[in-house]
Each structure stands twice: as structure tokens, then as C-alpha cells.
Amino acid sequence: MRLTGKVVVITGAARGIGRAASVACAAEGADLVLLDVCADLLGVPYPLGSASQLEHTAALCRDRGASALTVKADVRDRTSVRDAVALAGDRYGRIDVVVNNAGIAAPSGKAVHEITEDEWSLMLDVDLSGAWRVIREVGRAMSDQRSGSIVNIASTAGLVGYRHFAGYVAAKHGLIGLTKAAALDLAPMKVRVNAVCPGNVRDDPEAEGRMLREIARALDVPAEEHVAAFTESQPMNRLVEPADVAGAVVFLASDDSAQVTGSVLTVDGGFTAH
């Protein structure tokens, strides 16, 4: 029970890695504030997490003995983020951990010179600026209480390039840079900031993940073919599970990582070791 007594805020919690991280934190004794946009976004060519999916995540957390508050919040909007953070503080009196997981994988599937201004702006607004908005709001509270852990969910796309995903790659590289800079800014206040870089995460039906499916769609290849190619590229010859990423999140959220800040923890089955 490494997170007993801690309040954990997780964005993009309706499904996928967000759900897995939420359930893992609940199992370790945390109380949860679960955020998701709970709506589709213009320009994103696939359905995003829904209100019912977010409530299901909360129910899974409560089944493990946790208190779980759900909040509809759009990380693109400063007021929405500010109000969500304020609600979390009012409910629990403190915020100990934030997991910046909200993100989109598309619009993608184009060469860099074919990306439109709107597509580029949308990707960076959600995947990079969204995390910064959350950090800006929780950073004040964590600085005042002289403790806290911020975990940014980046990607192997923050470490290497991928063809036809320039916006996503740029956003995730930027998120790693933000992680390192924020870690230095907040270290004097005893607030830690780290990043997790998942590799190719399996679309686990229980987590309702769909990232690999959407990447395949963006590349216009059959999902089964795409999954087979990704699995073959993994040195450990299997896809990463959502629970693998959630385990890394729990470690960085807990006091087990008390002297870890500004670090990038790669959970990719050795993919970036090539």
C-alpha cells in the first residue's frame, strides 16, 4: 500500500493507460480524482473517452477501497483545468500526485509538409500544452505544501522519430523537455517531476485502450498487420501491457522514488535500446 494517504489526480482517466494507472493507484491505497474530456474533439478522427467510461474507471477504483471523484475537464482550457484542480483541493485538502496522461494520437498519418496548421496546433495543445497547464495549476499547491510528484506520460516518440507522426513526436519530445525543466524549477520546493515513456501498448479490452488501432488507422494498414509488425520490433517479443506502464507510474508516485526527479523511465520492452 505504497500510496496510502495520498491524493492522486489523473488526466485522461476514462480508459487505456489512464484507467490502468487509476486502478493501480487505488490498489496501493490512494484516493483518486479522475479527469477526462468526456467528449469528442473536432479534428480528432476517433472517439475519445466518454463519461460512462470515466465512471467505470471510478467504479473499478472504488472496488479496491479507494475514494474516487470524477471531473469532466479539457486540458486545452485553462479555466477547466483550474476548476478541476480547485475541486480536487476542496474535496481532499491536498494533491500529492498528478499523472498527466491526457493525450491524442491523431490527427497523424501525414508527412510533415502535409500537416495543416490546425492539425499541428491541436496535437501540441493537447499533448504538450495540456500537461503544462496542469503543472502550472498544481505546481502552486504542491510548492506551498513542500511536497508532490508529477508524472508525465510521454512515449518512445519522445525519444525517437516516427514517420508520418511529426506532430505527435514533436509534442512528446517537448513533454520530456518540459519534464526536465519543471523538475529543476520545482526541486527547491521538494516537488518531483518525471516522465514515463511507454512503447507499443496493447489495446487491452479491460482498459478499453485503442492506441495501436488508431495508429494503424492513421497509417492505413490493417490493425492485425500493424500489431504483428510492432511485436516483432520489440526485443522482448511482446507488446507492453497497460499494467506495465501503471507499475512505473506507481513507483514514481510513491516514496520509493523519493530521490528521482527529472528522469525518463522507459517501458518499451527494449525498443529504444537499438
Short mmCIF file of C-alpha atoms in Angstrom, two decimals:
data_model
loop_
_atom_site.label_atom_id
_atom_site.label_comp_id
_atom_site.label_asym_id
_atom_site.label_seq_id
_atom_site.Cartn_x
_atom_site.Cartn_y
_atom_site.Cartn_z
CA MET A 1 0.00 0.00 0.00
CA ARG A 2 2.62 2.49 -1.13
CA LEU A 3 0.17 5.34 -1.78
CA THR A 4 -1.90 5.20 1.41
CA GLY A 5 -2.94 8.70 2.44
CA LYS A 6 -2.03 10.23 -0.93
CA VAL A 7 -4.41 12.04 -3.27
CA VAL A 8 -3.72 11.30 -6.93
CA VAL A 9 -5.08 13.32 -9.85
CA ILE A 10 -5.05 11.53 -13.22
CA THR A 11 -5.97 13.12 -16.55
CA GLY A 12 -7.27 11.07 -19.44
CA ALA A 13 -8.55 8.56 -16.91
CA ALA A 14 -11.54 7.20 -18.82
CA ARG A 15 -9.69 4.34 -20.48
CA GLY A 16 -6.35 2.90 -21.59
CA ILE A 17 -3.24 3.81 -19.62
CA GLY A 18 -5.25 6.32 -17.62
CA ARG A 19 -7.61 3.63 -16.39
CA ALA A 20 -4.79 1.19 -15.66
CA ALA A 21 -2.89 3.82 -13.69
CA SER A 22 -6.01 4.80 -11.77
CA VAL A 23 -6.77 1.23 -10.73
CA ALA A 24 -3.14 0.57 -9.81
CA CYS A 25 -3.01 3.68 -7.61
CA ALA A 26 -6.29 2.73 -5.97
CA ALA A 27 -4.92 -0.73 -5.20
CA GLU A 28 -1.94 0.94 -3.50
CA GLY A 29 -4.21 2.93 -1.16
CA ALA A 30 -4.57 6.28 -2.94
CA ASP A 31 -7.69 8.41 -3.23
CA LEU A 32 -8.36 9.44 -6.81
CA VAL A 33 -9.50 12.49 -8.74
CA LEU A 34 -10.19 11.24 -12.26
CA LEU A 35 -10.29 13.73 -15.12
CA ASP A 36 -11.29 13.26 -18.73
CA VAL A 37 -12.68 15.44 -21.50
CA CYS A 38 -15.64 13.02 -21.84
CA ALA A 39 -16.35 14.25 -25.36
CA ASP A 40 -15.06 14.00 -28.90
CA LEU A 41 -12.82 16.79 -30.19
CA LEU A 42 -13.15 18.41 -33.58
CA GLY A 43 -10.17 17.31 -35.62
CA VAL A 44 -9.54 14.05 -33.76
CA PRO A 45 -10.71 11.30 -36.11
CA TYR A 46 -11.69 8.76 -33.46
CA PRO A 47 -13.95 8.76 -30.38
CA LEU A 48 -12.37 9.89 -27.13
CA GLY A 49 -13.19 8.70 -23.62
CA SER A 50 -16.80 9.03 -22.55
CA ALA A 51 -18.47 9.96 -19.29
CA SER A 52 -19.65 6.36 -18.84
CA GLN A 53 -16.10 5.07 -19.33
CA LEU A 54 -14.80 7.55 -16.76
CA GLU A 55 -17.45 6.41 -14.29
CA HIS A 56 -16.46 2.80 -14.93
CA THR A 57 -12.84 3.66 -14.08
CA ALA A 58 -14.07 5.24 -10.85
CA ALA A 59 -16.12 2.15 -10.03
CA LEU A 60 -13.07 -0.07 -10.50
CA CYS A 61 -11.14 2.18 -8.12
CA ARG A 62 -13.91 2.10 -5.53
CA ASP A 63 -13.98 -1.69 -5.76
CA ARG A 64 -10.41 -1.53 -4.44
CA GLY A 65 -11.39 0.57 -1.46
CA ALA A 66 -10.48 3.98 -2.86
CA SER A 67 -12.45 7.19 -2.86
CA ALA A 68 -12.80 8.38 -6.47
CA LEU A 69 -14.08 11.73 -7.70
CA THR A 70 -14.78 12.14 -11.43
CA VAL A 71 -14.43 15.50 -13.15
CA LYS A 72 -15.08 16.48 -16.75
CA ALA A 73 -12.13 18.64 -17.77
CA ASP A 74 -10.49 19.74 -21.02
CA VAL A 75 -6.74 20.23 -20.70
CA ARG A 76 -6.85 22.70 -23.61
CA ASP A 77 -8.78 25.14 -21.45
CA ARG A 78 -7.07 26.94 -18.57
CA THR A 79 -10.33 27.60 -16.70
CA SER A 80 -11.37 23.96 -16.96
CA VAL A 81 -8.01 22.82 -15.58
CA ARG A 82 -8.02 25.42 -12.82
CA ASP A 83 -11.54 24.49 -11.71
CA ALA A 84 -10.72 20.77 -11.70
CA VAL A 85 -7.62 21.28 -9.58
CA ALA A 86 -9.55 23.55 -7.21
CA LEU A 87 -12.29 20.93 -6.89
CA ALA A 88 -9.71 18.28 -6.04
CA GLY A 89 -8.19 20.53 -3.39
CA ASP A 90 -11.57 21.36 -1.90
CA ARG A 91 -12.57 17.69 -1.76
CA TYR A 92 -9.40 16.26 -0.26
CA GLY A 93 -7.47 19.24 1.10
CA ARG A 94 -4.31 18.44 -0.81
CA ILE A 95 -2.90 16.98 -4.04
CA ASP A 96 0.08 14.67 -3.68
CA VAL A 97 0.44 13.23 -7.17
CA VAL A 98 -0.56 14.27 -10.67
CA VAL A 99 -0.40 11.92 -13.65
CA ASN A 100 -0.51 13.87 -16.91
CA ASN A 101 -1.90 11.19 -19.18
CA ALA A 102 -4.42 13.05 -21.36
CA GLY A 103 -3.32 12.85 -24.98
CA ILE A 104 -4.29 12.16 -28.57
CA ALA A 105 -2.54 10.08 -31.23
CA ALA A 106 -4.16 11.74 -34.23
CA PRO A 107 -4.55 13.72 -36.47
CA SER A 108 -1.49 11.93 -37.81
CA GLY A 109 -0.54 9.76 -40.75
CA LYS A 110 0.88 12.54 -42.93
CA ALA A 111 4.33 13.63 -43.98
CA VAL A 112 5.50 16.71 -42.10
CA HIS A 113 4.95 19.07 -45.02
CA GLU A 114 1.33 17.93 -45.40
CA ILE A 115 0.25 18.70 -41.83
CA THR A 116 -2.16 21.62 -41.58
CA GLU A 117 -1.83 24.48 -39.09
CA ASP A 118 -4.96 23.31 -37.28
CA GLU A 119 -3.71 19.71 -37.03
CA TRP A 120 -0.35 20.81 -35.67
CA SER A 121 -1.89 23.20 -33.15
CA LEU A 122 -4.40 20.64 -31.90
CA MET A 123 -1.74 17.99 -31.28
CA LEU A 124 0.54 20.32 -29.33
CA ASP A 125 -2.33 21.92 -27.44
CA VAL A 126 -3.48 18.59 -26.01
CA ASP A 127 -0.27 16.56 -25.71
CA LEU A 128 2.16 19.27 -24.60
CA SER A 129 0.42 22.46 -23.54
CA GLY A 130 -2.27 20.48 -21.73
CA ALA A 131 0.33 18.95 -19.43
CA TRP A 132 1.89 22.37 -18.86
CA ARG A 133 -1.48 23.83 -17.86
CA VAL A 134 -1.96 21.10 -15.28
CA ILE A 135 1.58 21.53 -13.95
CA ARG A 136 1.06 25.27 -13.68
CA GLU A 137 -2.04 24.83 -11.54
CA VAL A 138 -0.84 22.01 -9.27
CA GLY A 139 2.68 23.41 -9.03
CA ARG A 140 1.49 26.24 -6.83
CA ALA A 141 -0.32 23.97 -4.40
CA MET A 142 2.48 21.43 -4.27
CA SER A 143 5.05 24.17 -3.73
CA ASP A 144 3.04 25.51 -0.81
CA GLN A 145 2.83 22.08 0.83
CA ARG A 146 6.52 21.42 0.02
CA SER A 147 5.87 18.02 -1.49
CA GLY A 148 4.46 16.34 -4.56
CA SER A 149 5.12 14.10 -7.53
CA ILE A 150 4.19 14.89 -11.12
CA VAL A 151 4.32 12.03 -13.63
CA ASN A 152 4.08 12.90 -17.31
CA ILE A 153 3.08 10.13 -19.70
CA ALA A 154 5.30 10.71 -22.72
CA SER A 155 6.15 8.00 -25.27
CA THR A 156 9.01 6.40 -27.13
CA ALA A 157 8.00 9.07 -29.66
CA GLY A 158 9.59 11.48 -27.21
CA LEU A 159 12.91 9.70 -27.68
CA VAL A 160 12.98 8.68 -31.35
CA GLY A 161 11.27 9.75 -34.54
CA TYR A 162 8.40 8.03 -36.35
CA ARG A 163 7.47 8.64 -39.96
CA HIS A 164 4.17 10.44 -40.54
CA PHE A 165 3.79 11.37 -36.87
CA ALA A 166 5.74 14.65 -36.74
CA GLY A 167 3.17 16.44 -34.57
CA TYR A 168 2.97 13.63 -32.04
CA VAL A 169 6.75 13.19 -31.99
CA ALA A 170 7.30 16.93 -31.51
CA ALA A 171 4.74 17.08 -28.69
CA LYS A 172 6.22 14.11 -26.83
CA HIS A 173 9.80 15.35 -27.25
CA GLY A 174 8.57 18.65 -25.87
CA LEU A 175 6.93 16.90 -22.93
CA ILE A 176 10.25 15.33 -21.97
CA GLY A 177 11.91 18.73 -22.16
CA LEU A 178 9.12 20.19 -20.03
CA THR A 179 9.64 17.39 -17.52
CA LYS A 180 13.33 18.15 -17.09
CA ALA A 181 12.84 21.93 -16.88
CA ALA A 182 9.93 21.66 -14.44
CA ALA A 183 11.93 19.23 -12.30
CA LEU A 184 14.66 21.83 -11.88
CA ASP A 185 12.18 24.65 -11.21
CA LEU A 186 10.25 22.70 -8.57
CA ALA A 187 13.08 20.79 -6.88
CA PRO A 188 13.70 23.54 -4.29
CA MET A 189 10.06 23.09 -3.21
CA LYS A 190 10.55 19.30 -2.85
CA VAL A 191 8.27 18.62 -5.81
CA ARG A 192 9.44 15.88 -8.19
CA VAL A 193 8.69 15.72 -11.93
CA ASN A 194 9.38 12.63 -14.05
CA ALA A 195 8.25 11.11 -17.33
CA VAL A 196 7.25 7.61 -18.37
CA CYS A 197 7.84 6.62 -21.99
CA PRO A 198 5.66 3.65 -22.92
CA GLY A 199 6.41 1.68 -26.02
CA ASN A 200 3.73 -0.08 -28.04
CA VAL A 201 0.94 -0.70 -25.55
CA ARG A 202 -1.53 -3.49 -26.22
CA ASP A 203 -5.15 -2.46 -26.69
CA ASP A 204 -6.34 -4.29 -23.58
CA PRO A 205 -10.14 -4.77 -23.75
CA GLU A 206 -10.47 -4.37 -19.98
CA ALA A 207 -8.81 -0.96 -20.18
CA GLU A 208 -10.70 -0.18 -23.41
CA GLY A 209 -7.46 1.04 -24.95
CA ARG A 210 -7.33 1.75 -28.66
CA MET A 211 -3.99 3.42 -29.31
CA LEU A 212 -2.49 0.73 -31.56
CA ARG A 213 -5.73 0.50 -33.50
CA GLU A 214 -5.74 4.25 -34.13
CA ILE A 215 -2.08 4.31 -35.16
CA ALA A 216 -2.83 1.55 -37.65
CA ARG A 217 -5.81 3.51 -38.95
CA ALA A 218 -3.68 6.64 -39.35
CA LEU A 219 -1.14 4.64 -41.37
CA ASP A 220 -3.90 2.96 -43.38
CA VAL A 221 -2.75 -0.58 -42.59
CA PRO A 222 -4.76 -3.49 -41.14
CA ALA A 223 -4.67 -3.48 -37.35
CA GLU A 224 -3.56 -7.13 -37.16
CA GLU A 225 -0.66 -6.46 -39.53
CA HIS A 226 0.36 -3.40 -37.57
CA VAL A 227 0.30 -5.24 -34.23
CA ALA A 228 2.35 -8.11 -35.68
CA ALA A 229 4.98 -5.70 -37.02
CA PHE A 230 5.20 -3.84 -33.71
CA THR A 231 5.51 -7.06 -31.74
CA GLU A 232 8.31 -8.24 -33.99
CA SER A 233 10.17 -4.96 -33.44
CA GLN A 234 10.13 -5.47 -29.65
CA PRO A 235 13.32 -7.11 -28.33
CA MET A 236 11.22 -8.90 -25.71
CA ASN A 237 8.81 -10.07 -28.42
CA ARG A 238 5.62 -8.88 -26.80
CA LEU A 239 3.68 -5.67 -26.55
CA VAL A 240 3.74 -3.58 -23.40
CA GLU A 241 0.69 -4.07 -21.18
CA PRO A 242 -1.19 -1.12 -19.64
CA ALA A 243 -0.36 -2.64 -16.24
CA ASP A 244 3.36 -2.41 -17.06
CA VAL A 245 3.03 1.34 -17.51
CA ALA A 246 0.83 1.64 -14.44
CA GLY A 247 3.54 -0.05 -12.37
CA ALA A 248 6.03 2.60 -13.43
CA VAL A 249 3.53 5.32 -12.52
CA VAL A 250 3.03 3.87 -9.04
CA PHE A 251 6.79 3.75 -8.47
CA LEU A 252 7.23 7.41 -9.46
CA ALA A 253 4.19 8.44 -7.44
CA SER A 254 5.40 6.69 -4.29
CA ASP A 255 8.10 7.49 -1.79
CA ASP A 256 10.13 4.61 -3.26
CA SER A 257 11.31 7.19 -5.81
CA ALA A 258 11.94 9.98 -3.30
CA GLN A 259 15.25 10.94 -4.93
CA VAL A 260 14.10 10.50 -8.53
CA THR A 261 13.32 13.70 -10.43
CA GLY A 262 13.93 14.94 -13.93
CA SER A 263 14.15 11.33 -15.07
CA VAL A 264 12.69 9.44 -18.00
CA LEU A 265 11.58 5.88 -17.29
CA THR A 266 11.20 3.88 -20.49
CA VAL A 267 8.72 1.00 -20.53
CA ASP A 268 9.18 -0.29 -24.06
CA GLY A 269 10.46 -3.85 -23.95
CA GLY A 270 13.86 -2.64 -25.09
CA PHE A 271 12.64 -0.93 -28.29
CA THR A 272 14.73 2.23 -27.82
CA ALA A 273 17.82 0.23 -26.86
CA HIS A 274 18.52 -0.48 -30.54
#
